[in-house]
Short mmCIF file of C-alpha atoms and ligand atoms in Angstrom, two decimals:
data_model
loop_
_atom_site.label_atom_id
_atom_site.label_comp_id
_atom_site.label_asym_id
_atom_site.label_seq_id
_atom_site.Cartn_x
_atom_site.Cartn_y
_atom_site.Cartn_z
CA UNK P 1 47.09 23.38 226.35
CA UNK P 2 47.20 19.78 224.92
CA UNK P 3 48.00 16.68 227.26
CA UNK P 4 51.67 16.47 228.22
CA UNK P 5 53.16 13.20 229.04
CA UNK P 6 55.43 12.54 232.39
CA UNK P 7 58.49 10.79 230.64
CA UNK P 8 61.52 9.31 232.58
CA UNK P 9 64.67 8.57 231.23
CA UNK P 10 66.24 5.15 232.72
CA UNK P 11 69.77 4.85 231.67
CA UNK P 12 71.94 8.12 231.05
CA UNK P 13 74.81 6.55 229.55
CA UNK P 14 76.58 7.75 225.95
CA UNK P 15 72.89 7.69 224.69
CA UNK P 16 70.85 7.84 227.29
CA UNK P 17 72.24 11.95 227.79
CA UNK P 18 70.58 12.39 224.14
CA UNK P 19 67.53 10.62 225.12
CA UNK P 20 66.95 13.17 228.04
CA UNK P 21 68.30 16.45 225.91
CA UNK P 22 65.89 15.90 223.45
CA UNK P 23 62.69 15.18 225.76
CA UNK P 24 63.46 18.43 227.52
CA UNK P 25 62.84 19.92 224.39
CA UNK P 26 60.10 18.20 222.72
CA UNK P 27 56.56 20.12 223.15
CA UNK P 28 53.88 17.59 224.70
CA UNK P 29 56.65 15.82 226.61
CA UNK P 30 57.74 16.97 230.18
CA UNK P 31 60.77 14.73 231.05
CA UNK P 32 60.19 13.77 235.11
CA UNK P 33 63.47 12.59 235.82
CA UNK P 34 66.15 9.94 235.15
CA UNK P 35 67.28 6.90 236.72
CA UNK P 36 71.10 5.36 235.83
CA UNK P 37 72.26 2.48 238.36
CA UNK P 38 75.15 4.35 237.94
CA UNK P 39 74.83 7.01 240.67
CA UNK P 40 77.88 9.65 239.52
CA UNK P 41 76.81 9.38 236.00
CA UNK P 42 73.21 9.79 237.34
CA UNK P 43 74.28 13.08 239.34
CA UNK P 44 76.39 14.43 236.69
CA UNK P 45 73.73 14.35 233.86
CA UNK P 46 71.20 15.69 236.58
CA UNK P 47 73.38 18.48 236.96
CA UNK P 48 73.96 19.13 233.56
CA UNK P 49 70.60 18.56 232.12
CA UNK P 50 68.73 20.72 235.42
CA UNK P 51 66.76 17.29 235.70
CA UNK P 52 65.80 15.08 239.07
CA UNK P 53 67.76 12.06 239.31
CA UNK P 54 65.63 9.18 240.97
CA UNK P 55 67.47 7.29 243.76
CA UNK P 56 65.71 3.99 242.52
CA UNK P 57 63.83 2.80 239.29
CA UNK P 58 60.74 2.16 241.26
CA UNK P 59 60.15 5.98 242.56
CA UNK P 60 60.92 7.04 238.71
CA UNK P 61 58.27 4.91 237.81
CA UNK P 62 55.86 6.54 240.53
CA UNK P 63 56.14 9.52 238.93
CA UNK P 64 55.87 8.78 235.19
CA UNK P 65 53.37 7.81 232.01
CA UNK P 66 56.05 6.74 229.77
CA UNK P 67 59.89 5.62 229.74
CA UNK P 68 62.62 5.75 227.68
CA UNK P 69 64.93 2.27 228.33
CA UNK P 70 68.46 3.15 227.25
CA UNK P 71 70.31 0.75 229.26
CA UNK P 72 72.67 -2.30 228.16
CA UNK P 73 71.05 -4.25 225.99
CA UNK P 74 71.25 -7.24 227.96
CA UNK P 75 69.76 -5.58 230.47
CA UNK P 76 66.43 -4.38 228.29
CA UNK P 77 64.38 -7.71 229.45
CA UNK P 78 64.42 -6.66 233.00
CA UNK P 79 64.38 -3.15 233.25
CA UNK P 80 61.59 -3.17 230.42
CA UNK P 81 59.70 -5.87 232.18
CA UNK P 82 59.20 -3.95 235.24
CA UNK P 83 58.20 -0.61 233.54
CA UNK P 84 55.43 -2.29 232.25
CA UNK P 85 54.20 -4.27 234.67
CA UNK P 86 53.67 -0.87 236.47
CA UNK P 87 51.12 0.55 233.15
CA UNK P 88 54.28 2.55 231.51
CA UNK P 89 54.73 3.16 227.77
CA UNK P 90 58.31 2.01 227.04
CA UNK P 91 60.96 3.01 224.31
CA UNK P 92 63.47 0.00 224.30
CA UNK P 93 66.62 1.29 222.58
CA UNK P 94 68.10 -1.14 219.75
CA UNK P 95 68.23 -4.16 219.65
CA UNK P 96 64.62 -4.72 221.62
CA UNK P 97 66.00 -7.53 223.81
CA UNK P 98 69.14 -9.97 223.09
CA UNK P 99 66.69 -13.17 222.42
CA UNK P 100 63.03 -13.49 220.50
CA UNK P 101 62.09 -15.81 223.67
CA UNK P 102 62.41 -12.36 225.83
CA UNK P 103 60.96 -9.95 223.00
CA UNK P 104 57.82 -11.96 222.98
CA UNK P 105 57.72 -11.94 226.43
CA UNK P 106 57.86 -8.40 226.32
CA UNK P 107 55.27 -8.06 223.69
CA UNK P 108 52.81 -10.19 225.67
CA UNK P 109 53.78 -8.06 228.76
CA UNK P 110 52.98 -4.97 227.06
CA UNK P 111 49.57 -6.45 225.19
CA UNK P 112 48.32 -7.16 228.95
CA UNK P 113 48.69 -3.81 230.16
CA UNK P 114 47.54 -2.46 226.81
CA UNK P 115 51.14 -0.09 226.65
CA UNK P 116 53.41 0.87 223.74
CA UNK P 117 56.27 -0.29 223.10
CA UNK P 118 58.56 1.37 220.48
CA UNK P 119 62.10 0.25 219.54
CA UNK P 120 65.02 2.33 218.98
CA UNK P 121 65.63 1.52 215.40
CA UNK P 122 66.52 5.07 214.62
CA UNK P 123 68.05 4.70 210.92
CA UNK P 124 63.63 4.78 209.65
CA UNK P 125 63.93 8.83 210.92
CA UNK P 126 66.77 9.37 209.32
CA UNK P 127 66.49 12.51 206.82
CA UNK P 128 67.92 10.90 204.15
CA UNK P 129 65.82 7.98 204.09
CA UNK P 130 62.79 10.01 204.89
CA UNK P 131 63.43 12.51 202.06
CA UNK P 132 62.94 9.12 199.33
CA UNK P 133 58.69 9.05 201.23
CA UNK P 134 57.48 9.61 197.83
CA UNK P 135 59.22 6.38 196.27
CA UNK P 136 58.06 2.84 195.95
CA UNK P 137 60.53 1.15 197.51
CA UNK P 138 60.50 -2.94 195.72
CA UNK P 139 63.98 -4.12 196.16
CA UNK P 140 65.09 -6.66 193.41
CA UNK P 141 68.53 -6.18 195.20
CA UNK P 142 69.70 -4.64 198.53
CA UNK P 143 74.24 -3.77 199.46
CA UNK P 144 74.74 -2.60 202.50
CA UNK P 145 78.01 -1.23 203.79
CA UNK P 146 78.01 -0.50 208.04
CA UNK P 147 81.73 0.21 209.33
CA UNK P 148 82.83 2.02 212.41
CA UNK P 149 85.84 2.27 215.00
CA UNK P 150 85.84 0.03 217.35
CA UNK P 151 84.78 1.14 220.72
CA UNK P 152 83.96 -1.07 224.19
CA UNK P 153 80.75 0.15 224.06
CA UNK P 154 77.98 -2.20 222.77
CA UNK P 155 80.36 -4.90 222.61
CA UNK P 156 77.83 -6.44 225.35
CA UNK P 157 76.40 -8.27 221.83
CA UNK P 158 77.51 -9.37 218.92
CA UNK P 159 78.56 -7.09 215.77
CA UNK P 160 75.37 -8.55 214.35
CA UNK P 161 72.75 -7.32 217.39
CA UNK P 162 74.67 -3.98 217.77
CA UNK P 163 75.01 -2.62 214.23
CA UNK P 164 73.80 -5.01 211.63
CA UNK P 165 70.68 -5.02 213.24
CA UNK P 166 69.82 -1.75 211.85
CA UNK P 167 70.01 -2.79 208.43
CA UNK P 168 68.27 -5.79 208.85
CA UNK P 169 65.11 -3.28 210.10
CA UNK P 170 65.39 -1.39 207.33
CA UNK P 171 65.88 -4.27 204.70
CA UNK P 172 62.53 -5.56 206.06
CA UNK P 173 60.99 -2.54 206.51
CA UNK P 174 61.52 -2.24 202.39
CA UNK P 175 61.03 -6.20 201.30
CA UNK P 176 57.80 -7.00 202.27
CA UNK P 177 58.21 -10.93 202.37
CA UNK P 178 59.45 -13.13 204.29
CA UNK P 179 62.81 -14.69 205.15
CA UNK P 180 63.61 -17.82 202.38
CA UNK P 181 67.35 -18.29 203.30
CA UNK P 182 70.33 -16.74 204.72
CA UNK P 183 74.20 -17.47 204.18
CA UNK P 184 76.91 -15.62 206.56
CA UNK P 185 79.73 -16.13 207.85
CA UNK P 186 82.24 -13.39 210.28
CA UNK P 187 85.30 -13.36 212.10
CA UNK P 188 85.94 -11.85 215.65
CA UNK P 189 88.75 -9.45 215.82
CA UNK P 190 88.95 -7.34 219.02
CA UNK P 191 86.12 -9.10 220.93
CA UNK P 192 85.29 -12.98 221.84
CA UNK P 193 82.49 -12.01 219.83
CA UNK P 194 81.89 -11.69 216.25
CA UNK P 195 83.11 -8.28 214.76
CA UNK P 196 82.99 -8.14 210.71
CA UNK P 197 79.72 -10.10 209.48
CA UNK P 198 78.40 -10.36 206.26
CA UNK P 199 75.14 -11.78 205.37
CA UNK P 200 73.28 -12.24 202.14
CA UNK P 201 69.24 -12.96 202.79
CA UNK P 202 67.24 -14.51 200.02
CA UNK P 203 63.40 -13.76 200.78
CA UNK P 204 60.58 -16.07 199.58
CA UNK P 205 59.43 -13.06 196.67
CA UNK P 206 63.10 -13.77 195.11
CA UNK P 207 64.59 -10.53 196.47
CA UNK P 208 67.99 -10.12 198.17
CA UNK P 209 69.91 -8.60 200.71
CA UNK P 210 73.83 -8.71 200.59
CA UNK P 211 74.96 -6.65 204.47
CA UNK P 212 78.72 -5.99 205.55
CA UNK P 213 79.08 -4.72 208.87
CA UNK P 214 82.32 -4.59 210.95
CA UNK P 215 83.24 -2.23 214.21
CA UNK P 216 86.85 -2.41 213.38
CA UNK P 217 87.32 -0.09 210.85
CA UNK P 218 88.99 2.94 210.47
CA UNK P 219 86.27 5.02 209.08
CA UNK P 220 82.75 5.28 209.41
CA UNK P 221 80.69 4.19 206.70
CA UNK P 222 76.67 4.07 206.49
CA UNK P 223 75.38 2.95 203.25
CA UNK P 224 73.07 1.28 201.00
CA UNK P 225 72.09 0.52 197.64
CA UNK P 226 69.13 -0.34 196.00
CA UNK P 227 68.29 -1.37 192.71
CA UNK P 228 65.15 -2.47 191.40
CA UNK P 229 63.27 -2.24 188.20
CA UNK P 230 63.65 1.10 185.92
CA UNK P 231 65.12 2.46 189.50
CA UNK P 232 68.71 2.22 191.65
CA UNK P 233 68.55 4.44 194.76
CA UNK P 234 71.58 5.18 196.79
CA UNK P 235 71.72 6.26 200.52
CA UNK P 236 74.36 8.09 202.76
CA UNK P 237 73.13 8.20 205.83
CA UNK P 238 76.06 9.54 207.52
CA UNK P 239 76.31 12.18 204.79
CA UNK P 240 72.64 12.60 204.76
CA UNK P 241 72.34 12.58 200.97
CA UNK P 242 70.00 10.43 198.66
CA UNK P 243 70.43 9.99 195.42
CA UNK P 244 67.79 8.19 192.73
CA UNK P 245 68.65 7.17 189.23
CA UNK P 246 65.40 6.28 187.30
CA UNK P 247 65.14 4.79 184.00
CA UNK P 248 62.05 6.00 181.82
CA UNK P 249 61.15 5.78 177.76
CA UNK P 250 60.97 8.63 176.10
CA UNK P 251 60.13 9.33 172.46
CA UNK P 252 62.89 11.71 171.75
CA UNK P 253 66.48 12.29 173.33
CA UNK P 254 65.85 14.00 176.77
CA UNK P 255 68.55 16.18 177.30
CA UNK P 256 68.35 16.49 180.95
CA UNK P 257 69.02 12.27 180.67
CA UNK P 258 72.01 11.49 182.26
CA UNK P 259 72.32 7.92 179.46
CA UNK P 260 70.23 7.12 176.70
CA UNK P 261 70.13 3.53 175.15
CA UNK P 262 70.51 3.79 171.52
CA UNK P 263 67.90 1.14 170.65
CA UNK P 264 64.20 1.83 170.73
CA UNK P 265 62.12 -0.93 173.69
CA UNK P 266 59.49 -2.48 172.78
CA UNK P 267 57.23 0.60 173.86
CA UNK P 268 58.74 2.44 170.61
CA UNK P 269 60.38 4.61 173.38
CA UNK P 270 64.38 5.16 173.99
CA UNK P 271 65.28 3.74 177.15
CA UNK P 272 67.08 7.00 179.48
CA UNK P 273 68.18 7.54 182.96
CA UNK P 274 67.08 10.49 184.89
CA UNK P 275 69.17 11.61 187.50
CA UNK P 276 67.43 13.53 190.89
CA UNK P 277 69.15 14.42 194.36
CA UNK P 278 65.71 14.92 196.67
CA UNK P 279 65.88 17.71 199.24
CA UNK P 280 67.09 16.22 203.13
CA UNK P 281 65.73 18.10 205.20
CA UNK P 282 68.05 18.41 208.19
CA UNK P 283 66.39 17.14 210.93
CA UNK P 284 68.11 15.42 213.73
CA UNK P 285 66.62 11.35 213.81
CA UNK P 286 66.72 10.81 217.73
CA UNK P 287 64.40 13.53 218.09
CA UNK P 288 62.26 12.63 215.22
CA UNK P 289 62.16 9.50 217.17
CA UNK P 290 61.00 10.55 220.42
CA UNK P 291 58.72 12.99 219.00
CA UNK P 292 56.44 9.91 217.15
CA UNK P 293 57.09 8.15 220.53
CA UNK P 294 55.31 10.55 222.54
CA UNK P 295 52.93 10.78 219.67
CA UNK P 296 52.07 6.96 219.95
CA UNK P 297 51.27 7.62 223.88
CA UNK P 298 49.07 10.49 223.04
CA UNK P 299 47.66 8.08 220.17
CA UNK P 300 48.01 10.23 217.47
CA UNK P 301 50.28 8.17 215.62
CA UNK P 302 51.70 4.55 215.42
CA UNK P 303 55.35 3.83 216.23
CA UNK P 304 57.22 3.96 213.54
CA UNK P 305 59.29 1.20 214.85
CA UNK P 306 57.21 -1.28 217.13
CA UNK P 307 57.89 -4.26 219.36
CA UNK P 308 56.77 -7.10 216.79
CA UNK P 309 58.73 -5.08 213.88
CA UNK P 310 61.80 -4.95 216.94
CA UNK P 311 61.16 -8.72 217.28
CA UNK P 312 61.29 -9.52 213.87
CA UNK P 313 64.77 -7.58 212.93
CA UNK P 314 66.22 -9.67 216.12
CA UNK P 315 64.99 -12.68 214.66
CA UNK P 316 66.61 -12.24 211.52
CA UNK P 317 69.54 -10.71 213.63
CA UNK P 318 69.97 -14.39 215.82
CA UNK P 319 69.37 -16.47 212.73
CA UNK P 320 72.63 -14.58 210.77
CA UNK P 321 74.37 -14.67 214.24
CA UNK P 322 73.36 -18.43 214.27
CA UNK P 323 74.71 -19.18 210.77
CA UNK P 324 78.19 -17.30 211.65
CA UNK P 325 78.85 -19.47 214.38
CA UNK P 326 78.03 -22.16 212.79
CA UNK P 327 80.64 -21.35 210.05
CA UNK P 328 83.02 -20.69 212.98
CA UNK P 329 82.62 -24.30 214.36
P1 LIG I 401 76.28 3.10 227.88
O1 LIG I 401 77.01 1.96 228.49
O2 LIG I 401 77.03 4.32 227.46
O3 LIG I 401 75.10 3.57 228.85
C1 LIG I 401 74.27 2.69 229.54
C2 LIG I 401 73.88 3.36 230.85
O4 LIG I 401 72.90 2.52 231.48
C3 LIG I 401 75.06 3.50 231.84
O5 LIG I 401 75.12 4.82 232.31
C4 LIG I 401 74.75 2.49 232.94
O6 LIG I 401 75.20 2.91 234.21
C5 LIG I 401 73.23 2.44 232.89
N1 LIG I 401 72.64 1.19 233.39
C6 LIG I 401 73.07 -0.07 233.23
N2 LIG I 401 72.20 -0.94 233.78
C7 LIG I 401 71.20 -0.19 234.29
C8 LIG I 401 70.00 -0.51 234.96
N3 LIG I 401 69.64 -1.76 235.21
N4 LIG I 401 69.20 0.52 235.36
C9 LIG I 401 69.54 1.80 235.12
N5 LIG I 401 70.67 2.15 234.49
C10 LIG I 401 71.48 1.18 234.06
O7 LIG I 401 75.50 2.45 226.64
P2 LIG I 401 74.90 3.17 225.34
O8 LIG I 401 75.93 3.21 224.28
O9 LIG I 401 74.25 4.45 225.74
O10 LIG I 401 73.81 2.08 224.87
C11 LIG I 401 72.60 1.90 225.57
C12 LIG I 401 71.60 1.21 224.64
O11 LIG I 401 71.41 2.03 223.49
C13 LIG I 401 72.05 -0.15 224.10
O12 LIG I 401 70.93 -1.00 224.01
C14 LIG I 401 72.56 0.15 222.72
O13 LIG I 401 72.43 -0.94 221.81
C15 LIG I 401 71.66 1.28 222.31
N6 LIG I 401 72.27 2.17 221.31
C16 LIG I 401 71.56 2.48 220.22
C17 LIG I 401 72.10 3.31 219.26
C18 LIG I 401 71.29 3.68 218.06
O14 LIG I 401 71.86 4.05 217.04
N7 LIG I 401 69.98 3.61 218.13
C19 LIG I 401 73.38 3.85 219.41
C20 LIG I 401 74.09 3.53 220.59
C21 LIG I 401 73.52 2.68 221.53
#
């Protein structure tokens, strides 16, 4: 039998539950127990899930390889900081910490006692975006559209930390260069905090990123767009569909084109546009997630999603924040 690892769940919250679910089921992990400060919530999911609940963090910890840190996020310093001081692998959910200062000082934590840490930046396992592997992805120019109800949960941060964050991840997970300048501005609507941000990020390789998020909308909407040369990708990932348009010569009319230019480019080729729809797989992201997690501890593979890519989306993430507020003064 291969090498299971003892995994603890600390924070059982709206989340948290999914965390634990999942890590009951994934082979190679054996889920220990869970910890929530929150003792009802604690017994309830303990209850549900046939799982120990821990009376403290500490004797969690005792019993564990590896942890799973779905907690507030303003919590994440502390509760990650002592996970790792004891030798445990840590998932941090999203965003990795709520400043850079405490994100490095996580990453220097974890570097010490030569652990993981992974960050919950779960939009990368999403099918949709997964199902577009076989692409080169070089942005010329990124939309993104992020809208949801508003709810009191994650209203702890910022519209910016709590959902724009994951499009900042993915827009540098795509634009490999760094940040030249960013202009943003945002208005706060149900919180003291900002709740409908838009940013537009101009990186040093001339490439852009335009992002509207808001958590007072009526519907949910997860999208983006991407256009770069001779392609434009779009993806739903709330509707799990990709779609790729891809521009191409070709010496006669192609009738599976979707447009044809009528001139003739300079290749002596008709310029046309190919329409595909790839194949999503449907595979649920959270435990794609936790399955390269528990991969990473076993060191078969490298988080998708680690602490200096975590640290660098928050970055970004403060310096938009930054800019709205300034605009706000
Ligand atoms: P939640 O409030 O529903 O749950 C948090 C739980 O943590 C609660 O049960 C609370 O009692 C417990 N808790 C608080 N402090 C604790 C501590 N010190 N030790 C142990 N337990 C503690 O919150 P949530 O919506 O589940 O969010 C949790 C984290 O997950 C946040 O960082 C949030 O940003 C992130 N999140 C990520 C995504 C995503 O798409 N990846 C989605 C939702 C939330």
């Amino acid at each position: 039998m291969s090498k299971q690892i003892n995994i603890g769940v600390i924070g059982v919250g709206h989340l948290g539950v999914h965390h634990a679910s999942h890590l009951t089921k994934i082979g190679n992990a054996n889920l220990v127990g869970i910890f929530d400060s929150d003792t009802q919530r604690a017994e309830e999911i303990s209850n549900k899930l046939k799982v120990k609940s821990f009376e403290s963090m500490e004797s969690l910890l005792n019993s564990v390889d590896a942890v799973s840190i779905v907690t507030p996020t303003s919590t994440h310093r502390k509760v990650a900081e002592s996970c790792i001081k004891k030798g445990k692998h840590v998932f941090i959910e999203k965003p990795i910490t709520s400043s850079v200062d405490d994100a490095e000082h996580l990453i220097g934590l974890a570097n010490k006692h030569d652990v993981i840490i992974q960050v919950g930046h779960i939009e990368r396992f999403n099918p949709a975006l997964l199902a577009l592997s076989n692409l080169a992805i070089d942005p010329k120019y990124i939309e993104v559209h992020r809208m949801a109800p508003f709810m009191s949960r994650g209203t702890d941060v910022p519209v910016v930390l709590d959902l724009m964050i994951h499009d900042i991840d993915l827009i540098l997970s795509f634009i490999s260069s760094p940040v030249k300048e960013i202009y943003a501005n945002g208005v706060s609507i149900m919180t003291n905090s900002v709740d409908i941000a838009n940013a537009r990020i101009k990186f040093e390789n001339g490439s852009i990123a335009n992002i509207t998020s808001s958590r007072v909308a009526k519907d949910r909407v997860r999208k983006i767009k991407i256009f770069q040369q001779d392609l434009y990708v779009t993806i739903d990932f709330l509707a799990g569909i990709s779609e790729v348009y891809k521009a191409m010569g070709a010496s006669q009319n192609d009738p599976d084109a979707i447009m044809s230019a009528p001139l003739v480019g300079a290749d002596g080729k008709h310029r046309q546009i190919f329409y595909e729809k790839p194949v999503v797989k449907k595979t649920d992201a959270l435990k794609s997630e936790l399955k390269n997690y528990i991969n990473a501890v076993l060191g078969k593979e490298k988080p998708m999603v680690d602490g200096f890519a975590g640290k660098q989306a928050l970055d970004v993430a403060i310096k938009i924040h930054d800019k709205i507020l300034e605009d706000l003064r």
